Amino acid sequence: MQIAFTRLNYAVAALVLALAFIGFAADRLRDKEKRQAVATAMTSGDASRAPAIFRRYGCGGCHVIPGIPGADGKVGGPLVDLRQRIYIGGVASNTPENLVQWIVLPQRFSANSAMPATGISEAEARDLAAYLYAQ
């Protein structure tokens, strides 16, 4: 009788842990969806296009970019939690418009910036900004 009761306790505990994990995962998914909706509204960009743009322009060669395989560069600053930063490139207020303009031509803000003018269009920069703010 004691053995059956113990197995039942383990089964109930496993079920409770599984349900807690499912609830946590659902909350994380809702948070990500909210961040993506806000980022899209702020930038008028489409975050789903960003991974291909990051790869096309080689952004990961210089930057760590969350969610982009191989984007582990050490030349530029990591693009992790960009939405929480005060400045872009250490010189411009972190606003969606400034981020887009920084991506297109960082020399507008800092003539000595190591980040090159990559040829990224404004539309592509809006997609990248949407992705970065959604992370």
mmCIF file of C-alpha atoms in Angstrom:
data_model
loop_
_atom_site.group_PDB
_atom_site.id
_atom_site.type_symbol
_atom_site.label_atom_id
_atom_site.label_comp_id
_atom_site.label_asym_id
_atom_site.label_seq_id
_atom_site.Cartn_x
_atom_site.Cartn_y
_atom_site.Cartn_z
ATOM 1 C CA MET A 1 0.000 0.000 0.000
ATOM 2 C CA GLN A 2 2.828 2.402 0.855
ATOM 3 C CA ILE A 3 4.532 1.815 -2.523
ATOM 4 C CA ALA A 4 1.373 2.592 -4.514
ATOM 5 C CA PHE A 5 0.813 5.767 -2.532
ATOM 6 C CA THR A 6 4.394 6.924 -3.219
ATOM 7 C CA ARG A 7 4.035 6.297 -6.966
ATOM 8 C CA LEU A 8 0.817 8.281 -6.944
ATOM 9 C CA ASN A 9 2.575 11.167 -5.176
ATOM 10 C CA TYR A 10 5.321 11.179 -7.808
ATOM 11 C CA ALA A 11 2.767 11.108 -10.605
ATOM 12 C CA VAL A 12 0.826 14.019 -9.098
ATOM 13 C CA ALA A 13 4.038 15.993 -8.517
ATOM 14 C CA ALA A 14 5.121 15.376 -12.124
ATOM 15 C CA LEU A 15 1.724 16.508 -13.386
ATOM 16 C CA VAL A 16 1.861 19.683 -11.271
ATOM 17 C CA LEU A 17 5.368 20.483 -12.563
ATOM 18 C CA ALA A 18 4.291 19.854 -16.155
ATOM 19 C CA LEU A 19 1.289 22.163 -15.802
ATOM 20 C CA ALA A 20 3.444 24.849 -14.186
ATOM 21 C CA PHE A 21 5.936 24.628 -17.059
ATOM 22 C CA ILE A 22 3.144 24.847 -19.648
ATOM 23 C CA GLY A 23 1.793 27.958 -17.903
ATOM 24 C CA PHE A 24 5.268 29.526 -17.801
ATOM 25 C CA ALA A 25 5.837 28.747 -21.499
ATOM 26 C CA ALA A 26 2.447 30.239 -22.415
ATOM 27 C CA ASP A 27 3.257 33.432 -20.491
ATOM 28 C CA ARG A 28 6.625 33.717 -22.253
ATOM 29 C CA LEU A 29 4.945 33.267 -25.629
ATOM 30 C CA ARG A 30 2.351 35.969 -24.845
ATOM 31 C CA ASP A 31 5.142 38.331 -23.694
ATOM 32 C CA LYS A 32 7.072 37.753 -26.915
ATOM 33 C CA GLU A 33 3.945 38.320 -29.018
ATOM 34 C CA LYS A 34 3.280 41.593 -27.169
ATOM 35 C CA ARG A 35 6.895 42.741 -27.660
ATOM 36 C CA GLN A 36 6.656 41.923 -31.376
ATOM 37 C CA ALA A 37 3.400 43.846 -31.760
ATOM 38 C CA VAL A 38 4.857 46.888 -29.981
ATOM 39 C CA ALA A 39 8.093 46.705 -31.986
ATOM 40 C CA THR A 40 6.161 46.520 -35.251
ATOM 41 C CA ALA A 41 4.042 49.527 -34.286
ATOM 42 C CA MET A 42 7.132 51.514 -33.233
ATOM 43 C CA THR A 43 9.213 50.819 -36.339
ATOM 44 C CA SER A 44 6.741 49.965 -39.122
ATOM 45 C CA GLY A 45 9.057 47.023 -39.772
ATOM 46 C CA ASP A 46 8.547 43.297 -40.133
ATOM 47 C CA ALA A 47 10.739 41.358 -37.695
ATOM 48 C CA SER A 48 10.223 38.118 -39.617
ATOM 49 C CA ARG A 49 12.340 39.470 -42.501
ATOM 50 C CA ALA A 50 15.250 40.434 -40.241
ATOM 51 C CA PRO A 51 17.149 37.115 -39.986
ATOM 52 C CA ALA A 52 17.686 36.994 -43.762
ATOM 53 C CA ILE A 53 18.736 40.664 -43.795
ATOM 54 C CA PHE A 54 21.193 40.127 -40.929
ATOM 55 C CA ARG A 55 22.744 37.238 -42.883
ATOM 56 C CA ARG A 56 22.768 39.088 -46.224
ATOM 57 C CA TYR A 57 24.712 42.023 -44.820
ATOM 58 C CA GLY A 58 26.941 39.974 -42.501
ATOM 59 C CA CYS A 59 25.850 41.791 -39.337
ATOM 60 C CA GLY A 60 26.691 38.738 -37.208
ATOM 61 C CA GLY A 61 30.345 39.021 -38.205
ATOM 62 C CA CYS A 62 30.604 42.083 -35.953
ATOM 63 C CA HIS A 63 27.683 41.736 -33.522
ATOM 64 C CA VAL A 64 26.173 39.167 -31.193
ATOM 65 C CA ILE A 65 22.538 39.027 -32.269
ATOM 66 C CA PRO A 66 20.049 36.973 -30.239
ATOM 67 C CA GLY A 67 18.280 34.277 -32.214
ATOM 68 C CA ILE A 68 20.584 34.512 -35.227
ATOM 69 C CA PRO A 69 22.771 31.398 -35.582
ATOM 70 C CA GLY A 70 26.436 32.271 -36.007
ATOM 71 C CA ALA A 71 25.939 35.926 -35.060
ATOM 72 C CA ASP A 72 28.705 35.967 -32.487
ATOM 73 C CA GLY A 73 30.944 38.820 -33.634
ATOM 74 C CA LYS A 74 33.116 40.713 -31.178
ATOM 75 C CA VAL A 75 33.833 43.883 -33.185
ATOM 76 C CA GLY A 76 30.626 45.833 -32.489
ATOM 77 C CA GLY A 77 28.503 45.854 -29.377
ATOM 78 C CA PRO A 78 26.147 42.960 -28.696
ATOM 79 C CA LEU A 79 22.612 43.649 -29.889
ATOM 80 C CA VAL A 80 21.093 41.909 -26.878
ATOM 81 C CA ASP A 81 18.323 43.727 -24.949
ATOM 82 C CA LEU A 82 18.599 46.751 -27.224
ATOM 83 C CA ARG A 83 15.081 47.846 -26.254
ATOM 84 C CA GLN A 84 16.328 48.453 -22.704
ATOM 85 C CA ARG A 85 19.288 50.667 -23.599
ATOM 86 C CA ILE A 86 19.382 54.440 -23.274
ATOM 87 C CA TYR A 87 21.738 55.109 -26.205
ATOM 88 C CA ILE A 88 22.489 53.656 -29.616
ATOM 89 C CA GLY A 89 26.165 53.441 -30.413
ATOM 90 C CA GLY A 90 26.843 55.444 -27.278
ATOM 91 C CA VAL A 91 25.794 58.677 -28.988
ATOM 92 C CA ALA A 92 22.127 58.741 -30.013
ATOM 93 C CA SER A 93 19.009 58.461 -27.874
ATOM 94 C CA ASN A 94 17.436 55.049 -28.261
ATOM 95 C CA THR A 95 14.362 55.852 -30.339
ATOM 96 C CA PRO A 96 13.004 53.810 -33.231
ATOM 97 C CA GLU A 97 13.799 56.556 -35.744
ATOM 98 C CA ASN A 98 17.354 56.978 -34.448
ATOM 99 C CA LEU A 99 17.919 53.218 -34.558
ATOM 100 C CA VAL A 100 16.720 53.035 -38.160
ATOM 101 C CA GLN A 101 18.917 55.975 -39.152
ATOM 102 C CA TRP A 102 21.902 54.521 -37.241
ATOM 103 C CA ILE A 103 21.544 51.232 -39.129
ATOM 104 C CA VAL A 104 21.309 53.032 -42.491
ATOM 105 C CA LEU A 105 24.190 55.472 -41.932
ATOM 106 C CA PRO A 106 25.841 55.532 -38.492
ATOM 107 C CA GLN A 107 28.218 58.320 -39.563
ATOM 108 C CA ARG A 108 25.283 60.759 -39.298
ATOM 109 C CA PHE A 109 25.625 60.372 -35.546
ATOM 110 C CA SER A 110 29.315 59.615 -35.170
ATOM 111 C CA ALA A 111 31.805 60.406 -37.932
ATOM 112 C CA ASN A 112 34.347 58.056 -36.341
ATOM 113 C CA SER A 113 31.998 55.109 -35.907
ATOM 114 C CA ALA A 114 33.570 51.747 -36.696
ATOM 115 C CA MET A 115 30.226 50.612 -38.091
ATOM 116 C CA PRO A 116 30.346 51.005 -41.854
ATOM 117 C CA ALA A 117 27.679 52.326 -44.168
ATOM 118 C CA THR A 118 26.455 48.918 -45.320
ATOM 119 C CA GLY A 119 23.966 49.895 -47.996
ATOM 120 C CA ILE A 120 21.032 48.693 -45.920
ATOM 121 C CA SER A 121 17.878 50.467 -47.104
ATOM 122 C CA GLU A 122 15.559 52.289 -44.721
ATOM 123 C CA ALA A 123 12.880 49.610 -45.214
ATOM 124 C CA GLU A 124 15.381 46.873 -44.331
ATOM 125 C CA ALA A 125 16.580 48.902 -41.340
ATOM 126 C CA ARG A 126 12.980 49.116 -40.096
ATOM 127 C CA ASP A 127 12.737 45.323 -40.262
ATOM 128 C CA LEU A 128 16.002 44.981 -38.319
ATOM 129 C CA ALA A 129 14.862 47.530 -35.746
ATOM 130 C CA ALA A 130 11.554 45.682 -35.287
ATOM 131 C CA TYR A 131 13.471 42.459 -34.670
ATOM 132 C CA LEU A 132 15.902 44.033 -32.207
ATOM 133 C CA TYR A 133 13.186 45.794 -30.200
ATOM 134 C CA ALA A 134 11.133 42.569 -30.078
ATOM 135 C CA GLN A 135 13.926 40.570 -28.437
#
